Every structure is written in structure tokens, then in C-alpha cells.
mmCIF file of C-alpha atoms in Angstrom:
data_model
loop_
_atom_site.group_PDB
_atom_site.id
_atom_site.type_symbol
_atom_site.label_atom_id
_atom_site.label_comp_id
_atom_site.label_asym_id
_atom_site.label_seq_id
_atom_site.Cartn_x
_atom_site.Cartn_y
_atom_site.Cartn_z
ATOM 1 C CA UNK A 73 0.015 -0.023 -0.039
ATOM 2 C CA UNK A 74 2.975 2.254 0.577
ATOM 3 C CA UNK A 75 3.834 4.005 -2.583
ATOM 4 C CA UNK A 76 6.623 6.212 -3.736
ATOM 5 C CA UNK A 77 4.964 7.245 -6.975
ATOM 6 C CA UNK A 78 2.246 9.919 -6.842
ATOM 7 C CA UNK A 79 -0.933 9.916 -8.941
ATOM 8 C CA UNK A 80 -3.558 12.648 -7.994
ATOM 9 C CA UNK A 81 -6.246 10.697 -9.892
ATOM 10 C CA UNK A 82 -6.107 7.824 -7.388
ATOM 11 C CA UNK A 83 -7.106 10.193 -4.572
ATOM 12 C CA UNK A 84 -10.219 11.708 -6.104
ATOM 13 C CA UNK A 85 -13.612 10.550 -4.679
ATOM 14 C CA UNK A 86 -16.713 11.033 -7.029
ATOM 15 C CA UNK A 87 -20.274 10.516 -6.097
ATOM 16 C CA UNK A 88 -23.490 11.231 -8.106
ATOM 17 C CA UNK A 89 -25.628 9.936 -5.333
ATOM 18 C CA UNK A 90 -24.426 12.455 -2.869
ATOM 19 C CA UNK A 91 -25.589 15.571 -4.878
ATOM 20 C CA UNK A 92 -29.064 14.206 -5.133
ATOM 21 C CA UNK A 93 -29.052 13.308 -1.366
ATOM 22 C CA UNK A 94 -28.105 16.901 -0.337
ATOM 23 C CA UNK A 95 -30.867 18.261 -2.594
ATOM 24 C CA UNK A 96 -33.438 15.933 -1.019
ATOM 25 C CA UNK A 97 -32.469 17.016 2.500
ATOM 26 C CA UNK A 98 -32.556 20.709 1.594
ATOM 27 C CA UNK A 99 -36.023 20.275 0.076
ATOM 28 C CA UNK A 100 -37.136 18.549 3.238
ATOM 29 C CA UNK A 101 -35.713 21.356 5.273
ATOM 30 C CA UNK A 102 -37.573 24.106 3.260
ATOM 31 C CA UNK A 103 -40.873 22.180 3.722
ATOM 32 C CA UNK A 104 -40.697 21.987 7.599
ATOM 33 C CA UNK A 105 -42.995 24.122 9.799
ATOM 34 C CA UNK A 106 -41.823 27.634 10.915
ATOM 35 C CA UNK A 107 -41.887 28.525 14.505
ATOM 36 C CA UNK A 108 -41.253 31.630 16.765
ATOM 37 C CA UNK A 109 -38.318 31.830 19.057
ATOM 38 C CA UNK A 110 -37.786 30.139 21.430
ATOM 39 C CA UNK A 111 -39.659 27.157 20.004
ATOM 40 C CA UNK A 112 -43.163 26.559 21.598
ATOM 41 C CA UNK A 113 -41.891 23.305 23.177
ATOM 42 C CA UNK A 114 -38.593 21.999 24.475
ATOM 43 C CA UNK A 115 -37.536 19.029 22.280
ATOM 44 C CA UNK A 116 -34.639 16.630 22.009
ATOM 45 C CA UNK A 117 -32.172 16.191 19.220
ATOM 46 C CA UNK A 118 -29.351 17.720 17.161
ATOM 47 C CA UNK A 119 -29.527 19.247 13.683
ATOM 48 C CA UNK A 120 -29.685 22.193 11.520
ATOM 49 C CA UNK A 121 -31.639 25.446 11.836
ATOM 50 C CA UNK A 122 -32.392 28.690 9.994
ATOM 51 C CA UNK A 123 -33.489 32.136 11.334
ATOM 52 C CA UNK A 124 -35.752 34.391 9.265
ATOM 53 C CA UNK A 125 -36.051 38.189 9.810
ATOM 54 C CA UNK A 126 -39.365 39.997 9.065
ATOM 55 C CA UNK A 127 -38.983 43.126 11.100
ATOM 56 C CA UNK A 128 -38.349 46.874 10.474
ATOM 57 C CA UNK A 129 -34.655 47.382 11.186
ATOM 58 C CA UNK A 130 -33.511 49.563 8.205
ATOM 59 C CA UNK A 131 -30.406 47.273 7.789
ATOM 60 C CA UNK A 132 -32.514 44.310 7.135
ATOM 61 C CA UNK A 133 -35.564 45.623 5.267
ATOM 62 C CA UNK A 134 -34.603 43.472 2.335
ATOM 63 C CA UNK A 135 -35.168 40.315 4.356
ATOM 64 C CA UNK A 136 -38.627 41.562 5.574
ATOM 65 C CA UNK A 137 -39.584 41.903 1.862
ATOM 66 C CA UNK A 138 -38.073 38.750 0.641
ATOM 67 C CA UNK A 139 -39.925 36.754 3.324
ATOM 68 C CA UNK A 140 -43.233 38.429 2.988
ATOM 69 C CA UNK A 141 -44.991 35.497 1.362
ATOM 70 C CA UNK A 142 -42.863 32.542 2.444
ATOM 71 C CA UNK A 143 -39.841 31.955 4.622
ATOM 72 C CA UNK A 144 -37.293 31.368 1.868
ATOM 73 C CA UNK A 145 -34.424 33.667 2.877
ATOM 74 C CA UNK A 146 -32.751 33.021 6.178
ATOM 75 C CA UNK A 147 -30.523 35.688 7.790
ATOM 76 C CA UNK A 148 -28.706 32.938 9.578
ATOM 77 C CA UNK A 149 -28.114 29.197 9.359
ATOM 78 C CA UNK A 150 -26.449 27.098 11.939
ATOM 79 C CA UNK A 151 -26.034 23.573 13.295
ATOM 80 C CA UNK A 152 -26.271 22.144 16.855
ATOM 81 C CA UNK A 153 -24.140 19.231 17.762
ATOM 82 C CA UNK A 154 -23.297 18.401 21.414
ATOM 83 C CA UNK A 155 -19.825 19.221 22.526
ATOM 84 C CA UNK A 156 -17.680 16.166 22.231
ATOM 85 C CA UNK A 157 -19.973 14.399 19.843
ATOM 86 C CA UNK A 158 -17.733 14.964 16.822
ATOM 87 C CA UNK A 159 -14.915 13.156 18.670
ATOM 88 C CA UNK A 160 -17.370 10.415 19.744
ATOM 89 C CA UNK A 161 -16.934 11.263 23.331
ATOM 90 C CA UNK A 162 -20.572 10.691 23.508
ATOM 91 C CA UNK A 163 -22.660 8.304 21.578
ATOM 92 C CA UNK A 164 -25.093 8.855 18.845
ATOM 93 C CA UNK A 165 -27.905 7.864 21.129
ATOM 94 C CA UNK A 166 -26.869 10.454 23.718
ATOM 95 C CA UNK A 167 -26.805 12.959 20.973
ATOM 96 C CA UNK A 168 -30.365 12.093 20.132
ATOM 97 C CA UNK A 169 -31.352 12.615 23.727
ATOM 98 C CA UNK A 170 -29.661 16.019 24.063
ATOM 99 C CA UNK A 171 -31.473 19.331 23.988
ATOM 100 C CA UNK A 172 -28.696 20.919 22.032
ATOM 101 C CA UNK A 173 -30.762 22.123 19.020
ATOM 102 C CA UNK A 174 -33.547 23.507 21.181
ATOM 103 C CA UNK A 175 -31.040 25.201 23.448
ATOM 104 C CA UNK A 176 -28.951 26.699 20.536
ATOM 105 C CA UNK A 177 -32.185 28.338 19.077
ATOM 106 C CA UNK A 178 -33.028 29.578 22.579
ATOM 107 C CA UNK A 179 -29.564 31.035 22.995
ATOM 108 C CA UNK A 180 -29.988 32.833 19.757
ATOM 109 C CA UNK A 181 -33.153 34.227 21.034
ATOM 110 C CA UNK A 182 -31.344 35.581 23.994
ATOM 111 C CA UNK A 183 -28.715 37.262 21.854
ATOM 112 C CA UNK A 184 -31.578 38.896 19.798
ATOM 113 C CA UNK A 185 -33.311 40.069 22.926
ATOM 114 C CA UNK A 186 -30.366 41.760 24.374
ATOM 115 C CA UNK A 187 -28.886 43.093 21.006
ATOM 116 C CA UNK A 188 -29.882 46.659 20.342
ATOM 117 C CA UNK A 189 -32.070 47.278 17.322
ATOM 118 C CA UNK A 190 -33.675 43.812 17.166
ATOM 119 C CA UNK A 191 -36.961 42.419 18.486
ATOM 120 C CA UNK A 192 -37.446 38.722 19.135
ATOM 121 C CA UNK A 193 -40.902 38.760 17.628
ATOM 122 C CA UNK A 194 -39.412 39.831 14.395
ATOM 123 C CA UNK A 195 -37.781 36.473 13.897
ATOM 124 C CA UNK A 196 -38.965 33.013 12.943
ATOM 125 C CA UNK A 197 -37.029 29.770 12.824
ATOM 126 C CA UNK A 198 -37.064 26.405 11.023
ATOM 127 C CA UNK A 199 -35.085 23.371 12.015
ATOM 128 C CA UNK A 200 -34.427 19.795 11.121
ATOM 129 C CA UNK A 201 -33.447 16.972 13.491
ATOM 130 C CA UNK A 202 -30.987 14.350 12.363
ATOM 131 C CA UNK A 203 -31.018 11.178 14.383
ATOM 132 C CA UNK A 204 -28.442 8.201 14.778
ATOM 133 C CA UNK A 205 -26.244 7.811 11.670
ATOM 134 C CA UNK A 206 -28.003 10.525 9.696
ATOM 135 C CA UNK A 207 -26.508 12.997 12.306
ATOM 136 C CA UNK A 208 -23.247 12.792 10.285
ATOM 137 C CA UNK A 209 -25.148 14.752 7.599
ATOM 138 C CA UNK A 210 -25.554 17.877 9.800
ATOM 139 C CA UNK A 211 -22.271 19.587 8.710
ATOM 140 C CA UNK A 212 -22.986 18.931 5.091
ATOM 141 C CA UNK A 213 -26.567 20.240 5.206
ATOM 142 C CA UNK A 214 -25.567 23.318 7.145
ATOM 143 C CA UNK A 215 -22.907 23.997 4.484
ATOM 144 C CA UNK A 216 -25.278 23.350 1.617
ATOM 145 C CA UNK A 217 -27.942 25.679 3.101
ATOM 146 C CA UNK A 218 -25.329 28.432 3.596
ATOM 147 C CA UNK A 219 -23.964 28.089 0.063
ATOM 148 C CA UNK A 220 -27.459 28.169 -1.341
ATOM 149 C CA UNK A 221 -28.879 31.087 0.741
ATOM 150 C CA UNK A 222 -25.822 33.163 1.523
ATOM 151 C CA UNK A 223 -27.433 34.215 4.765
ATOM 152 C CA UNK A 224 -26.203 37.793 5.822
ATOM 153 C CA UNK A 225 -25.151 36.900 9.372
ATOM 154 C CA UNK A 226 -23.129 33.844 8.083
ATOM 155 C CA UNK A 227 -21.449 35.409 5.171
ATOM 156 C CA UNK A 228 -21.179 39.228 5.395
ATOM 157 C CA UNK A 229 -21.634 40.043 9.249
ATOM 158 C CA UNK A 230 -19.385 37.931 11.485
ATOM 159 C CA UNK A 231 -20.047 37.002 15.056
ATOM 160 C CA UNK A 232 -23.707 36.332 15.696
ATOM 161 C CA UNK A 233 -23.076 32.755 16.668
ATOM 162 C CA UNK A 234 -20.089 33.478 18.830
ATOM 163 C CA UNK A 235 -19.861 32.560 22.541
ATOM 164 C CA UNK A 236 -18.129 34.239 25.476
ATOM 165 C CA UNK A 237 -14.435 33.815 24.401
ATOM 166 C CA UNK A 238 -13.570 33.545 28.098
ATOM 167 C CA UNK A 239 -10.632 34.287 30.315
ATOM 168 C CA UNK A 240 -7.348 35.282 28.516
ATOM 169 C CA UNK A 241 -9.203 36.182 25.273
ATOM 170 C CA UNK A 242 -10.784 39.534 26.042
ATOM 171 C CA UNK A 243 -7.996 41.158 24.034
ATOM 172 C CA UNK A 244 -9.719 40.232 20.871
ATOM 173 C CA UNK A 245 -12.075 42.566 18.996
ATOM 174 C CA UNK A 246 -15.780 42.714 19.326
ATOM 175 C CA UNK A 247 -17.476 41.014 16.317
ATOM 176 C CA UNK A 248 -19.310 42.786 13.518
ATOM 177 C CA UNK A 249 -22.633 41.605 14.971
ATOM 178 C CA UNK A 250 -21.776 43.007 18.308
ATOM 179 C CA UNK A 251 -20.798 46.365 16.776
ATOM 180 C CA UNK A 252 -24.242 46.666 15.094
ATOM 181 C CA UNK A 253 -26.327 45.172 17.972
ATOM 182 C CA UNK A 254 -24.537 45.917 21.296
ATOM 183 C CA UNK A 255 -25.773 44.330 24.411
ATOM 184 C CA UNK A 256 -24.198 40.879 24.979
ATOM 185 C CA UNK A 257 -22.380 41.432 28.116
ATOM 186 C CA UNK A 258 -19.166 39.351 27.222
ATOM 187 C CA UNK A 259 -18.909 41.158 23.894
ATOM 188 C CA UNK A 260 -18.581 44.449 25.646
ATOM 189 C CA UNK A 261 -15.597 43.077 27.497
ATOM 190 C CA UNK A 262 -13.712 42.400 24.255
ATOM 191 C CA UNK A 263 -11.173 45.279 23.981
ATOM 192 C CA UNK A 264 -9.511 44.696 20.623
ATOM 193 C CA UNK A 265 -9.902 47.188 17.752
ATOM 194 C CA UNK A 266 -13.206 46.409 16.106
ATOM 195 C CA UNK A 267 -14.501 47.268 12.640
ATOM 196 C CA UNK A 268 -16.135 50.562 12.149
ATOM 197 C CA UNK A 269 -19.865 50.295 11.978
ATOM 198 C CA UNK A 270 -19.968 52.225 8.675
ATOM 199 C CA UNK A 271 -17.721 49.640 7.121
ATOM 200 C CA UNK A 272 -19.996 46.896 8.333
ATOM 201 C CA UNK A 273 -23.092 48.647 6.763
ATOM 202 C CA UNK A 274 -21.259 48.962 3.575
ATOM 203 C CA UNK A 275 -20.445 45.249 3.587
ATOM 204 C CA UNK A 276 -24.138 44.605 4.090
ATOM 205 C CA UNK A 277 -25.026 46.660 1.002
ATOM 206 C CA UNK A 278 -22.314 44.909 -0.935
ATOM 207 C CA UNK A 279 -23.583 41.580 0.037
ATOM 208 C CA UNK A 280 -27.227 42.236 -1.098
ATOM 209 C CA UNK A 281 -25.837 43.578 -4.292
ATOM 210 C CA UNK A 282 -23.643 40.605 -4.788
ATOM 211 C CA UNK A 283 -26.331 38.029 -4.270
ATOM 212 C CA UNK A 284 -28.667 40.050 -6.416
ATOM 213 C CA UNK A 285 -31.625 40.537 -4.162
ATOM 214 C CA UNK B 526 -46.431 27.526 6.604
ATOM 215 C CA UNK B 527 -46.362 29.335 9.932
ATOM 216 C CA UNK B 528 -47.464 27.151 12.651
ATOM 217 C CA UNK B 529 -48.545 27.483 16.315
ATOM 218 C CA UNK B 530 -48.682 23.724 16.867
ATOM 219 C CA UNK B 531 -45.529 21.892 17.438
ATOM 220 C CA UNK B 532 -44.899 18.403 16.201
ATOM 221 C CA UNK B 533 -41.359 17.038 16.586
ATOM 222 C CA UNK B 534 -41.937 14.253 14.041
ATOM 223 C CA UNK B 535 -42.370 16.766 11.289
ATOM 224 C CA UNK B 536 -38.791 17.881 11.733
ATOM 225 C CA UNK B 537 -36.950 14.565 11.578
ATOM 226 C CA UNK B 538 -35.048 13.809 8.443
ATOM 227 C CA UNK B 539 -34.380 10.132 7.661
ATOM 228 C CA UNK B 540 -32.025 8.621 4.949
ATOM 229 C CA UNK B 541 -30.964 5.106 4.354
ATOM 230 C CA UNK B 542 -29.016 6.097 1.290
ATOM 231 C CA UNK B 543 -26.725 8.383 3.319
ATOM 232 C CA UNK B 544 -25.462 5.682 5.571
ATOM 233 C CA UNK B 545 -24.322 3.572 2.612
ATOM 234 C CA UNK B 546 -22.793 6.651 0.953
ATOM 235 C CA UNK B 547 -20.594 7.326 3.892
ATOM 236 C CA UNK B 548 -19.444 3.761 4.143
ATOM 237 C CA UNK B 549 -18.567 3.804 0.457
ATOM 238 C CA UNK B 550 -16.409 6.925 0.880
ATOM 239 C CA UNK B 551 -14.659 5.549 3.989
ATOM 240 C CA UNK B 552 -13.853 2.352 1.954
ATOM 241 C CA UNK B 553 -12.422 4.520 -0.819
ATOM 242 C CA UNK B 554 -10.395 6.447 1.712
ATOM 243 C CA UNK B 555 -8.948 3.381 3.283
ATOM 244 C CA UNK B 556 -7.907 2.137 -0.240
ATOM 245 C CA UNK B 557 -5.994 5.171 -1.302
ATOM 246 C CA UNK B 558 -2.105 5.181 -1.465
ATOM 247 C CA UNK B 559 -0.058 6.135 1.552
ATOM 248 C CA UNK B 560 2.654 8.844 1.225
ATOM 249 C CA UNK B 561 5.400 10.306 3.367
ATOM 250 C CA UNK B 562 5.115 13.965 4.481
ATOM 251 C CA UNK B 563 5.126 16.368 2.839
ATOM 252 C CA UNK B 564 3.498 14.580 -0.089
ATOM 253 C CA UNK B 565 6.080 13.872 -2.906
ATOM 254 C CA UNK B 566 4.339 16.355 -5.171
ATOM 255 C CA UNK B 567 2.336 19.525 -4.803
ATOM 256 C CA UNK B 568 -1.278 18.968 -5.816
ATOM 257 C CA UNK B 569 -4.434 20.955 -6.024
ATOM 258 C CA UNK B 570 -7.700 20.387 -4.190
ATOM 259 C CA UNK B 571 -9.440 20.192 -0.856
ATOM 260 C CA UNK B 572 -10.458 17.126 1.041
ATOM 261 C CA UNK B 573 -9.805 14.888 4.053
ATOM 262 C CA UNK B 574 -6.514 13.386 5.208
ATOM 263 C CA UNK B 575 -5.130 11.031 7.918
ATOM 264 C CA UNK B 576 -1.802 10.865 9.624
ATOM 265 C CA UNK B 577 -0.255 7.397 10.714
ATOM 266 C CA UNK B 578 2.466 7.046 13.298
ATOM 267 C CA UNK B 579 4.946 4.178 13.089
ATOM 268 C CA UNK B 580 7.829 5.387 15.201
ATOM 269 C CA UNK B 581 9.437 4.759 18.548
ATOM 270 C CA UNK B 582 8.047 7.464 20.887
ATOM 271 C CA UNK B 583 6.944 5.430 23.992
ATOM 272 C CA UNK B 584 3.745 7.404 24.188
ATOM 273 C CA UNK B 585 2.637 6.029 20.737
ATOM 274 C CA UNK B 586 4.110 2.520 20.566
ATOM 275 C CA UNK B 587 0.605 1.249 20.347
ATOM 276 C CA UNK B 588 0.292 2.878 17.048
ATOM 277 C CA UNK B 589 3.524 1.531 15.678
ATOM 278 C CA UNK B 590 2.283 -1.907 16.483
ATOM 279 C CA UNK B 591 -1.151 -1.383 15.073
ATOM 280 C CA UNK B 592 0.123 -0.068 11.771
ATOM 281 C CA UNK B 593 2.827 -2.723 11.382
ATOM 282 C CA UNK B 594 1.209 -4.571 8.512
ATOM 283 C CA UNK B 595 -1.282 -1.909 7.188
ATOM 284 C CA UNK B 596 -2.086 1.736 7.761
ATOM 285 C CA UNK B 597 -5.425 1.220 9.479
ATOM 286 C CA UNK B 598 -5.035 3.332 12.638
ATOM 287 C CA UNK B 599 -4.627 7.077 12.180
ATOM 288 C CA UNK B 600 -3.320 9.144 15.013
ATOM 289 C CA UNK B 601 -4.992 12.207 13.441
ATOM 290 C CA UNK B 602 -7.740 12.922 10.943
ATOM 291 C CA UNK B 603 -8.371 16.311 9.462
ATOM 292 C CA UNK B 604 -10.033 18.257 6.632
ATOM 293 C CA UNK B 605 -8.709 21.054 4.453
ATOM 294 C CA UNK B 606 -11.220 23.532 3.035
ATOM 295 C CA UNK B 607 -10.171 27.055 1.938
ATOM 296 C CA UNK B 608 -11.053 29.902 4.351
ATOM 297 C CA UNK B 609 -14.213 31.576 3.111
ATOM 298 C CA UNK B 610 -15.317 28.568 1.103
ATOM 299 C CA UNK B 611 -17.843 27.453 3.679
ATOM 300 C CA UNK B 612 -19.608 30.786 3.312
ATOM 301 C CA UNK B 613 -19.223 30.612 -0.491
ATOM 302 C CA UNK B 614 -16.960 33.620 -0.595
ATOM 303 C CA UNK B 615 -15.083 31.624 -3.065
ATOM 304 C CA UNK B 616 -16.514 29.218 -5.596
ATOM 305 C CA UNK B 617 -16.354 25.476 -5.794
ATOM 306 C CA UNK B 618 -14.023 25.708 -8.891
ATOM 307 C CA UNK B 619 -11.526 27.957 -6.975
ATOM 308 C CA UNK B 620 -11.556 25.437 -4.103
ATOM 309 C CA UNK B 621 -10.658 22.780 -6.574
ATOM 310 C CA UNK B 622 -7.845 24.934 -7.686
ATOM 311 C CA UNK B 623 -6.474 25.621 -4.188
ATOM 312 C CA UNK B 624 -3.469 23.927 -2.639
ATOM 313 C CA UNK B 625 -5.254 23.826 0.643
ATOM 314 C CA UNK B 626 -4.991 20.081 1.260
ATOM 315 C CA UNK B 627 -1.492 19.842 0.323
ATOM 316 C CA UNK B 628 -0.547 22.857 2.387
ATOM 317 C CA UNK B 629 -2.405 21.582 5.431
ATOM 318 C CA UNK B 630 -0.466 18.218 5.310
ATOM 319 C CA UNK B 631 2.821 20.212 4.823
ATOM 320 C CA UNK B 632 1.928 22.436 7.798
ATOM 321 C CA UNK B 633 1.484 19.327 9.941
ATOM 322 C CA UNK B 634 4.816 18.183 8.749
ATOM 323 C CA UNK B 635 6.282 21.359 10.140
ATOM 324 C CA UNK B 636 4.627 20.926 13.502
ATOM 325 C CA UNK B 637 5.974 17.455 13.682
ATOM 326 C CA UNK B 638 9.474 18.627 12.717
ATOM 327 C CA UNK B 639 9.640 21.243 15.476
ATOM 328 C CA UNK B 640 7.699 19.295 18.131
ATOM 329 C CA UNK B 641 9.996 17.607 20.625
ATOM 330 C CA UNK B 642 10.003 13.696 20.582
ATOM 331 C CA UNK B 643 8.680 13.258 17.004
ATOM 332 C CA UNK B 644 10.454 12.528 13.802
ATOM 333 C CA UNK B 645 8.964 13.397 10.375
ATOM 334 C CA UNK B 646 9.981 10.086 8.888
ATOM 335 C CA UNK B 647 7.924 8.250 11.581
ATOM 336 C CA UNK B 648 4.677 9.520 9.921
ATOM 337 C CA UNK B 649 2.814 8.633 6.768
ATOM 338 C CA UNK B 650 -0.343 10.216 5.359
ATOM 339 C CA UNK B 651 -3.292 9.300 3.242
ATOM 340 C CA UNK B 652 -5.731 11.753 1.701
ATOM 341 C CA UNK B 653 -8.897 11.998 -0.528
ATOM 342 C CA UNK B 654 -9.696 14.978 -2.741
ATOM 343 C CA UNK B 655 -13.329 16.020 -3.101
ATOM 344 C CA UNK B 656 -14.153 18.167 -6.187
ATOM 345 C CA UNK B 657 -17.044 20.387 -7.059
ATOM 346 C CA UNK B 658 -20.320 19.434 -5.369
ATOM 347 C CA UNK B 659 -18.769 16.451 -3.620
ATOM 348 C CA UNK B 660 -16.754 18.841 -1.589
ATOM 349 C CA UNK B 661 -19.792 19.319 0.608
ATOM 350 C CA UNK B 662 -19.065 15.771 1.875
ATOM 351 C CA UNK B 663 -15.720 16.764 3.434
ATOM 352 C CA UNK B 664 -17.023 17.514 6.914
ATOM 353 C CA UNK B 665 -19.173 14.449 6.848
ATOM 354 C CA UNK B 666 -16.358 12.093 5.892
ATOM 355 C CA UNK B 667 -13.912 13.704 8.376
ATOM 356 C CA UNK B 668 -16.412 13.141 11.119
ATOM 357 C CA UNK B 669 -17.084 9.608 10.069
ATOM 358 C CA UNK B 670 -13.340 8.770 10.115
ATOM 359 C CA UNK B 671 -12.958 10.345 13.568
ATOM 360 C CA UNK B 672 -15.878 8.393 14.968
ATOM 361 C CA UNK B 673 -14.737 5.106 13.399
ATOM 362 C CA UNK B 674 -10.920 5.481 14.342
ATOM 363 C CA UNK B 675 -11.022 7.612 17.451
ATOM 364 C CA UNK B 676 -7.573 9.023 16.532
ATOM 365 C CA UNK B 677 -5.607 9.870 19.684
ATOM 366 C CA UNK B 678 -4.648 13.507 18.556
ATOM 367 C CA UNK B 679 -8.252 14.238 17.747
ATOM 368 C CA UNK B 680 -10.072 12.605 20.693
ATOM 369 C CA UNK B 681 -7.678 12.495 23.742
ATOM 370 C CA UNK B 682 -4.730 14.962 23.055
ATOM 371 C CA UNK B 683 -6.043 18.404 22.078
ATOM 372 C CA UNK B 684 -4.212 21.056 20.032
ATOM 373 C CA UNK B 685 -2.139 19.395 17.181
ATOM 374 C CA UNK B 686 -4.262 21.193 14.524
ATOM 375 C CA UNK B 687 -4.207 24.525 16.275
ATOM 376 C CA UNK B 688 -2.862 27.707 14.612
ATOM 377 C CA UNK B 689 -1.218 30.641 16.141
ATOM 378 C CA UNK B 690 -4.048 32.146 18.236
ATOM 379 C CA UNK B 691 -2.555 35.639 17.483
ATOM 380 C CA UNK B 692 -2.571 39.003 19.188
ATOM 381 C CA UNK B 693 -4.822 39.401 22.165
ATOM 382 C CA UNK B 694 -5.161 35.610 22.706
ATOM 383 C CA UNK B 695 -1.750 34.660 24.207
ATOM 384 C CA UNK B 696 -3.464 34.576 27.602
ATOM 385 C CA UNK B 697 -4.849 31.184 26.783
ATOM 386 C CA UNK B 698 -3.225 27.950 27.775
ATOM 387 C CA UNK B 699 -0.732 25.897 25.690
ATOM 388 C CA UNK B 700 -2.572 22.867 24.230
ATOM 389 C CA UNK B 701 -1.982 19.256 25.409
ATOM 390 C CA UNK B 702 -0.110 18.481 22.204
ATOM 391 C CA UNK B 703 2.231 21.490 22.732
ATOM 392 C CA UNK B 704 2.877 20.372 26.340
ATOM 393 C CA UNK B 705 3.880 16.840 25.058
ATOM 394 C CA UNK B 706 5.826 18.113 22.123
ATOM 395 C CA UNK B 707 7.074 21.680 22.767
ATOM 396 C CA UNK B 708 8.659 23.564 19.928
ATOM 397 C CA UNK B 709 6.078 25.625 17.974
ATOM 398 C CA UNK B 710 7.112 29.179 18.630
ATOM 399 C CA UNK B 711 3.582 30.564 19.039
ATOM 400 C CA UNK B 712 2.563 27.845 21.532
ATOM 401 C CA UNK B 713 5.373 28.859 23.818
ATOM 402 C CA UNK B 714 3.898 32.414 23.939
ATOM 403 C CA UNK B 715 0.584 31.010 25.344
ATOM 404 C CA UNK B 716 0.883 31.878 28.936
ATOM 405 C CA UNK B 717 -2.385 30.378 30.472
ATOM 406 C CA UNK B 718 -2.211 27.475 33.017
ATOM 407 C CA UNK B 719 -1.857 24.363 30.880
ATOM 408 C CA UNK B 720 -2.495 20.787 31.804
ATOM 409 C CA UNK B 721 0.147 18.812 33.694
ATOM 410 C CA UNK B 722 1.951 16.358 31.288
ATOM 411 C CA UNK B 723 1.214 13.502 33.771
ATOM 412 C CA UNK B 724 -2.568 14.181 33.362
ATOM 413 C CA UNK B 725 -2.074 14.036 29.528
ATOM 414 C CA UNK B 726 -0.194 10.814 29.624
ATOM 415 C CA UNK B 727 -2.868 9.312 31.773
ATOM 416 C CA UNK B 728 -5.470 10.432 29.380
ATOM 417 C CA UNK B 729 -3.570 8.664 26.526
ATOM 418 C CA UNK B 730 -3.612 5.462 28.555
ATOM 419 C CA UNK B 731 -7.242 5.829 29.288
ATOM 420 C CA UNK B 732 -7.981 6.391 25.643
ATOM 421 C CA UNK B 733 -6.218 3.208 24.431
ATOM 422 C CA UNK B 734 -8.042 1.211 27.077
ATOM 423 C CA UNK B 735 -11.394 2.689 26.176
ATOM 424 C CA UNK B 736 -11.059 1.907 22.512
ATOM 425 C CA UNK B 737 -9.676 -1.513 23.399
ATOM 426 C CA UNK B 738 -6.450 -1.530 21.414
#
């Protein structure tokens, strides 16, 4: 098996099936019910979610218009997988029994509540649970949804999904999201030189132009 | 589409096909040629790789024994995807044209070279390139290989794949890997309280016992 020769072709994996599978999962995702935040019930499981904006903040009016008739344009897409799951420190069945996905959406709700200029009732969410072996698809489906939808808070405004960086790391800069929507207490502790808000606003305009909406 | 009722069942995605697809890709991975580090030629593409240890460091003698007849037990599994690709800031075709996978393996070679107690010639690597739409599989296949193989440097010894944390973050602790194999200049700048090396060595033993090798 050890080889001194090198042939790139031998290292390329091809799969037609895969492309169809991702499309199928994305179709399923887009057909699931939409809920307010936090979700009306606590539920178990891990998976992928999207947040949709429908409010009046001038920065995001485009989203309010785009989502007027159907929730097709998420402002943010994310995944929830329990810590340690990726390294199999916990089993698939424990992952299925975790509240990680519910909690992640709830945590986003808290960020929105404390962030200036946003109202929780201006957001809706959609989510899909992946159980057992299908949970390996989570990263792939998250990536596919991001590529497809180019959500603003994933692609052009960094930091919405950040956590408290913790001890020894407050030297870093406040994220773009925290500059636009100040209020998360740990973000205010970050003392690095952050981006000017006018730069971020320009990035938002550029983003909408680039994706042609 | 908006719904006030909540039914968890409507949010669960199931796929039989997916499980078979992952198995197929893992089989392909395990059948690819093995190379020394850095790879004998520069090549283009993104994908997944594994590193195999076959040397004499007492901490890792188990791997030398396990890989004596075939490279079946990676000490580390990783993925290489260009920065910005996940958010589609660059296109699939640019990803295909990047040297990211080659560079990542090369960078690991540098860590091994400067890390105390390791020799570059004691390592071999295996890698698979995913092109175009198949590149969405990268995260999934990396996760599957980690779950399957439980590589020591992914699961029980943190930090091998770390980068220079950079300005404002040197207050954090040196990683487990950097405690065992000091030498990376940026790691020596990290001044936080790191784990005791005896604790890390115990974790290694516990890990080998847990996975039953």
C-alpha cells in the first residue's frame, strides 16, 4: 500500500448519489414548519436550523420584503451538535437525547433580545433533527444551506453565533454583529480594535448587491 | 407554513442512502495510496486526510504496532477547506484549484518537525480529494473517520491542528499537544495554566483502554 509514486487521480472521490441526497435534504428542510423563538416546546435532538427576519430594522428591510410571502431567505443558518460528539466522546444515542438544538435556538433568542435594534418577535425559525447515523449529515446540510442562501449573518456580518471567548481572550475585537447590535455582556468586555460600523453597513449593502436580491 | 402547533416528528429527516454513501467513501479512503510527509508532489484540491504514526516514541508505541502490516489506525484525521469556502465567498471551482489540502499536510509536517520527541519520517499520510459538489461531503467524511478510528490526537490529546491564536489571545493555555511536544514558537507564547503532562499521559492510556487496542 505504501507508494513512492504519486498519482493525484487515485485520490479523487466521486459520487453522483451524494448531490441528489443533499438536494433531497434541503427540500425537506424548506418544507418543515416555521416557529417563533424560542420554539413553543422543548424538544430533543441535534440538527440544522435557520432564522428568518421579518422586522423593521433599516439594515434588514430586504429580508422583511423577501420573506413576506414565504420563509425562503434565512438571515442565519447554523447547526447544533453536542460538545464532544464530533470526537465520539458521547454516543449517537446520547446526541439524540440532548437538547442541543432547542438550546441553541433559545440562546440565539437571548442574543436577539439583548442586542440593540432587534426584537425577538421579528424572527422566525425552522429546524431539522438528524438522528443516529444521519447525524453525520449535519455539517453537510448546514454548508449546503449556507452556500445556497448566503445568509447575511453567516457570510457578511461575523459573530452572531459567537460565545463568550472567556478568560485570557478578551484582548480580541468585538464582532461585527456586536458592533451593530451591542448588548451581549461578554462582547462588551472584548477590547480589541473592532471594525467601524460604517464599514459593516457597507459590507451589508455589498452583500445584497452581490447575491442580487 | 407558519404554525402554532408543534410536532417534533415533522422535523426529523431520515435517509438510508446516506449511511451507505458514507461507508462507500470511507472504504475508498482506506484504499488510497499512503505517502510520506510532505507529499512527494504539490497537488491541487481540498479534502480529508489522515496521519499514521509508526515510530518509537513510548507514548505512541501502540500505533507503531497497530500499523505494522497496514495503515489502518490514524493518530490524526483532518480536513482542508479554503477559508471563506464554507460561506461561499469563493466558488467550488476555486476550491478545486487551491493547494489547501497539500498545504495543510505540509503544515502538519512542520509541527511534527519542530515538536520535541517526534520525527517526520515516523509519519505517513493518506488523503482524498473531493471536487465540485462532492466537496460538501468533506465535513461528513472527516467526522465519520474520527468516529470510526478515534484518533488519539483528535480525541484525547487536544491541539495538534491549532494555529497561532494571534494578538490578544496569548493569555490562553498551551494545548495538550504542545505540552507533550514543545517547539512551536507561538505555542510557547501562550501563558495560560496548561494541563500537567502526567495528566495528559494518563489520558492517553485511558484512551487506548477505552477503544480496546
